[in-house]
Amino acid sequence: MTPNIRSSRIRRATLAASALAASGALAGNLFGDYPSTADGYATWDSDLANIEGVAETGAGVYVAVLDTGLVPHWRDYFPADRVARTSARIRAARHFKAKKDVCGLSVTVGKMTESTWVGSAGSTHGTHVASTILGYSYRSNFDAINGFPLPPIMVRGIAPR
Amino acid sequence: MTIIPVRVLTDYQVPALPKCGPGYAAGTAVFGTSEMVAAGIDYVTDLAIAGTARW
């Protein structure tokens, strides 16, 4: 997890900690009942969207996130039934070759392929974007193993249902 | 609401660029191309046309 994403998660998770304790709503829908800004535990993105005034919850909607995919341990953050598991990984071979350009580098593109999505072991940006939409659990074993705080926190997303 | 993750950006190892400007050390970069993003849009468009039958 990159430092920016980690610090963002910790900041938002800290803000929402008391909200979790008050709601006690870990059973059933993991994200639907979590407060946003109504009682002062704001996440900046939900506050920016003025989410208390939005009637739509995202129920029945599919949201395609064209990004870096999700990290292999995404189940630590999201309910399994909220993620389509047969999504695609669009790949294209890249070959970096020294050329006569000013940087001594150019890129050639190989054949594009599509395969079943199996998760990304690199950038976590796609996971970050998905968490903004769906909300997320901070009870990540992966984070705990890496020494990060592990408070039992759920953070509401923009489209939690 | 259901997330459909489509991976169109990928991690790359970029070699050192000693002749580029002041010179750059080897590093990593995350990027995709217009073709990859377009292929991802085609993919999810096909899903939408087919309904939810594919997942």
CSV table of C-alpha atoms in Angstrom, one decimal:
chain,number,residue,atom,x,y,z
A,1,MET,CA,0.0,0.0,0.0
A,2,THR,CA,1.4,3.4,-1.0
A,3,PRO,CA,2.0,5.9,1.8
A,4,ASN,CA,-0.6,8.3,0.4
A,5,ILE,CA,-3.3,5.7,0.4
A,6,ARG,CA,-2.3,4.4,3.7
A,7,SER,CA,-2.3,7.8,5.4
A,8,SER,CA,-5.6,8.6,3.8
A,9,ARG,CA,-7.1,5.3,5.1
A,10,ILE,CA,-5.8,5.9,8.6
A,11,ARG,CA,-7.1,9.5,8.6
A,12,ARG,CA,-10.5,8.5,7.4
A,13,ALA,CA,-10.6,5.4,9.6
A,14,THR,CA,-9.7,7.5,12.7
A,15,LEU,CA,-12.5,9.9,11.9
A,16,ALA,CA,-15.0,7.1,11.6
A,17,ALA,CA,-14.0,5.1,14.7
A,18,SER,CA,-16.6,6.4,17.1
A,19,ALA,CA,-19.2,6.1,14.5
A,20,LEU,CA,-18.7,2.4,14.3
A,21,ALA,CA,-18.9,2.0,18.1
A,22,ALA,CA,-22.1,3.9,18.1
A,23,SER,CA,-23.8,1.9,15.3
A,24,GLY,CA,-22.8,-1.6,16.2
A,25,ALA,CA,-23.9,-2.7,12.8
A,26,LEU,CA,-21.4,-5.2,11.6
A,27,ALA,CA,-24.0,-7.8,10.8
A,28,GLY,CA,-26.0,-7.9,7.6
A,29,ASN,CA,-25.1,-5.2,5.1
A,30,LEU,CA,-21.6,-4.2,6.1
A,31,PHE,CA,-21.8,-0.7,4.8
A,32,GLY,CA,-25.4,0.4,4.5
A,33,ASP,CA,-26.0,1.8,8.0
A,34,TYR,CA,-22.8,3.6,8.6
A,35,PRO,CA,-23.1,7.4,9.1
A,36,SER,CA,-21.4,9.9,6.9
A,37,THR,CA,-21.3,13.5,8.0
A,38,ALA,CA,-24.7,13.6,9.8
A,39,ASP,CA,-23.2,13.2,13.3
A,40,GLY,CA,-19.9,14.8,12.8
A,41,TYR,CA,-17.7,11.8,11.6
A,42,ALA,CA,-17.1,13.1,8.2
A,43,THR,CA,-15.1,11.5,5.4
A,44,TRP,CA,-14.1,14.3,3.1
A,45,ASP,CA,-15.5,12.6,0.0
A,46,SER,CA,-18.9,11.9,1.4
A,47,ASP,CA,-19.0,15.4,2.8
A,48,LEU,CA,-18.0,16.8,-0.5
A,49,ALA,CA,-21.0,15.0,-2.1
A,50,ASN,CA,-23.3,16.2,0.7
A,51,ILE,CA,-24.4,12.6,1.0
A,52,GLU,CA,-27.1,13.2,3.7
A,53,GLY,CA,-29.1,14.9,1.0
A,54,VAL,CA,-28.8,12.2,-1.6
A,55,ALA,CA,-31.6,9.6,-1.7
A,56,GLU,CA,-29.9,7.2,-4.1
A,57,THR,CA,-27.8,4.5,-2.5
A,58,GLY,CA,-26.4,2.7,-5.5
A,59,ALA,CA,-28.7,-0.4,-5.0
A,60,GLY,CA,-28.9,-2.5,-8.2
A,61,VAL,CA,-26.2,-0.5,-10.0
A,62,TYR,CA,-23.0,-2.0,-11.4
A,63,VAL,CA,-19.9,0.3,-11.3
A,64,ALA,CA,-17.0,-0.6,-13.6
A,65,VAL,CA,-13.7,0.7,-12.2
A,66,LEU,CA,-11.2,0.8,-15.0
A,67,ASP,CA,-8.0,1.2,-13.0
A,68,THR,CA,-5.3,-1.2,-11.6
A,69,GLY,CA,-7.7,-3.9,-10.5
A,70,LEU,CA,-8.0,-4.8,-6.8
A,71,VAL,CA,-5.3,-6.0,-4.5
A,72,PRO,CA,-5.1,-9.8,-3.9
A,73,HIS,CA,-6.3,-9.4,-0.3
A,74,TRP,CA,-9.3,-7.3,-1.3
A,75,ARG,CA,-11.6,-9.5,0.8
A,76,ASP,CA,-10.1,-7.8,3.8
A,77,TYR,CA,-11.8,-4.6,2.7
A,78,PHE,CA,-14.9,-5.4,0.8
A,79,PRO,CA,-17.7,-8.0,1.1
A,80,ALA,CA,-17.2,-10.7,-1.5
A,81,ASP,CA,-20.7,-10.4,-2.9
A,82,ARG,CA,-20.1,-6.8,-3.8
A,83,VAL,CA,-17.3,-7.5,-6.3
A,84,ALA,CA,-17.8,-9.2,-9.7
A,85,ARG,CA,-15.2,-11.9,-9.8
A,86,THR,CA,-15.0,-12.5,-13.5
A,87,SER,CA,-13.7,-9.1,-14.4
A,88,ALA,CA,-11.1,-8.5,-17.1
A,89,ARG,CA,-7.5,-7.7,-17.1
A,90,ILE,CA,-6.5,-5.8,-20.2
A,91,ARG,CA,-2.9,-6.4,-21.0
A,92,ALA,CA,-0.5,-5.2,-23.6
A,93,ALA,CA,3.1,-6.2,-23.8
A,94,ARG,CA,5.5,-3.3,-23.4
A,95,HIS,CA,9.1,-3.3,-24.5
A,96,PHE,CA,11.3,-0.4,-23.6
A,97,LYS,CA,14.0,0.1,-26.2
A,98,ALA,CA,16.8,2.6,-26.5
A,99,LYS,CA,16.2,4.8,-29.5
A,100,LYS,CA,17.6,8.0,-30.9
A,101,ASP,CA,15.1,10.2,-29.0
A,102,VAL,CA,16.4,12.7,-26.5
A,103,CYS,CA,15.8,10.3,-23.5
A,104,GLY,CA,17.3,7.3,-25.3
A,105,LEU,CA,14.1,5.5,-24.7
A,106,SER,CA,10.9,4.6,-26.5
A,107,VAL,CA,8.1,2.2,-26.0
A,108,THR,CA,6.8,-0.4,-28.5
A,109,VAL,CA,3.5,-2.0,-28.0
A,110,GLY,CA,2.8,-5.7,-28.4
A,111,LYS,CA,-0.4,-7.6,-28.9
A,112,MET,CA,-3.2,-6.7,-26.6
A,113,THR,CA,-4.8,-9.6,-24.7
A,114,GLU,CA,-7.7,-9.9,-22.3
A,115,SER,CA,-7.7,-12.4,-19.5
A,116,THR,CA,-9.7,-13.2,-16.3
A,117,TRP,CA,-8.9,-10.7,-13.6
A,118,VAL,CA,-6.8,-12.2,-10.9
A,119,GLY,CA,-5.8,-9.2,-8.8
A,120,SER,CA,-3.0,-6.7,-8.9
A,121,ALA,CA,0.1,-7.1,-6.8
A,122,GLY,CA,1.4,-3.6,-7.7
A,123,SER,CA,-0.4,-0.3,-7.4
A,124,THR,CA,-3.3,-0.1,-5.0
A,125,HIS,CA,-5.0,2.8,-6.7
A,126,GLY,CA,-7.9,0.7,-8.1
A,127,THR,CA,-8.6,-0.6,-4.6
A,128,HIS,CA,-8.6,3.0,-3.3
A,129,VAL,CA,-11.1,4.1,-5.9
A,130,ALA,CA,-13.4,1.1,-5.2
A,131,SER,CA,-13.3,1.9,-1.5
A,132,THR,CA,-14.4,5.5,-2.2
A,133,ILE,CA,-17.5,4.1,-4.0
A,134,LEU,CA,-18.3,1.1,-1.9
A,135,GLY,CA,-16.9,1.9,1.6
A,136,TYR,CA,-14.4,-0.4,3.3
A,137,SER,CA,-13.5,-2.3,6.3
A,138,TYR,CA,-10.3,-1.5,8.0
A,139,ARG,CA,-9.9,-4.9,9.6
A,140,SER,CA,-7.2,-6.0,7.2
A,141,ASN,CA,-5.0,-8.8,8.1
A,142,PHE,CA,-2.6,-7.8,5.4
A,143,ASP,CA,-2.2,-4.4,7.0
A,144,ALA,CA,-1.8,-5.9,10.5
A,145,ILE,CA,1.0,-8.2,9.3
A,146,ASN,CA,2.7,-5.1,7.9
A,147,GLY,CA,2.5,-3.3,11.2
A,148,PHE,CA,-0.3,-0.9,10.5
A,149,PRO,CA,-3.0,-0.1,13.1
A,150,LEU,CA,-5.9,-2.5,13.0
A,151,PRO,CA,-8.9,-0.8,14.6
A,152,PRO,CA,-12.3,-2.4,13.8
A,153,ILE,CA,-13.6,0.3,11.5
A,154,MET,CA,-16.1,0.4,8.7
A,155,VAL,CA,-16.1,3.5,6.5
A,156,ARG,CA,-19.2,4.4,4.5
A,157,GLY,CA,-18.9,4.7,0.7
A,158,ILE,CA,-20.6,7.1,-1.6
A,159,ALA,CA,-22.8,4.2,-3.0
A,160,PRO,CA,-23.0,1.8,0.0
A,161,ARG,CA,-25.9,-0.5,-1.0
B,1,MET,CA,-24.1,-1.8,-6.0
B,2,THR,CA,-21.5,-4.1,-7.4
B,3,ILE,CA,-18.0,-3.2,-8.3
B,4,ILE,CA,-16.6,-4.5,-11.6
B,5,PRO,CA,-12.8,-4.1,-11.3
B,6,VAL,CA,-11.2,-4.0,-14.7
B,7,ARG,CA,-7.5,-3.7,-14.8
B,8,VAL,CA,-6.4,-1.4,-17.6
B,9,LEU,CA,-3.4,0.1,-15.8
B,10,THR,CA,-0.3,-1.9,-15.1
B,11,ASP,CA,2.9,-1.6,-13.1
B,12,TYR,CA,6.1,-1.3,-15.1
B,13,GLN,CA,9.8,-1.3,-14.3
B,14,VAL,CA,11.4,1.6,-16.1
B,15,PRO,CA,15.1,1.5,-16.8
B,16,ALA,CA,17.5,4.3,-15.9
B,17,LEU,CA,17.4,7.2,-18.3
B,18,PRO,CA,20.9,8.6,-18.2
B,19,LYS,CA,20.5,10.7,-21.3
B,20,CYS,CA,17.1,12.2,-20.4
B,21,GLY,CA,17.4,15.7,-19.0
B,22,PRO,CA,19.5,15.6,-15.9
B,23,GLY,CA,19.3,11.8,-15.9
B,24,TYR,CA,16.9,9.6,-14.1
B,25,ALA,CA,17.5,6.5,-12.0
B,26,ALA,CA,15.6,3.3,-12.7
B,27,GLY,CA,12.1,3.2,-11.1
B,28,THR,CA,8.6,2.1,-11.4
B,29,ALA,CA,5.6,3.5,-13.2
B,30,VAL,CA,1.9,2.7,-13.4
B,31,PHE,CA,0.3,3.5,-16.7
B,32,GLY,CA,-2.0,2.2,-19.5
B,33,THR,CA,-2.6,3.3,-23.0
B,34,SER,CA,-5.6,4.6,-24.8
B,35,GLU,CA,-5.9,1.2,-26.4
B,36,MET,CA,-6.0,-0.6,-23.1
B,37,VAL,CA,-8.6,1.8,-21.7
B,38,ALA,CA,-10.7,1.5,-24.8
B,39,ALA,CA,-10.6,-2.3,-24.5
B,40,GLY,CA,-11.8,-2.0,-21.0
B,41,ILE,CA,-14.7,0.2,-22.0
B,42,ASP,CA,-15.6,-2.3,-24.7
B,43,TYR,CA,-15.5,-5.1,-22.1
B,44,VAL,CA,-17.9,-3.4,-19.7
B,45,THR,CA,-20.1,-2.3,-22.6
B,46,ASP,CA,-20.4,-5.9,-23.6
B,47,LEU,CA,-21.4,-6.8,-20.1
B,48,ALA,CA,-24.0,-4.1,-20.0
B,49,ILE,CA,-25.5,-5.3,-23.3
B,50,ALA,CA,-25.5,-8.9,-22.1
B,51,GLY,CA,-27.1,-8.0,-18.8
B,52,THR,CA,-25.8,-9.7,-15.7
B,53,ALA,CA,-25.5,-13.2,-17.4
B,54,ARG,CA,-21.7,-13.1,-17.6
B,55,TRP,CA,-21.2,-12.8,-13.8
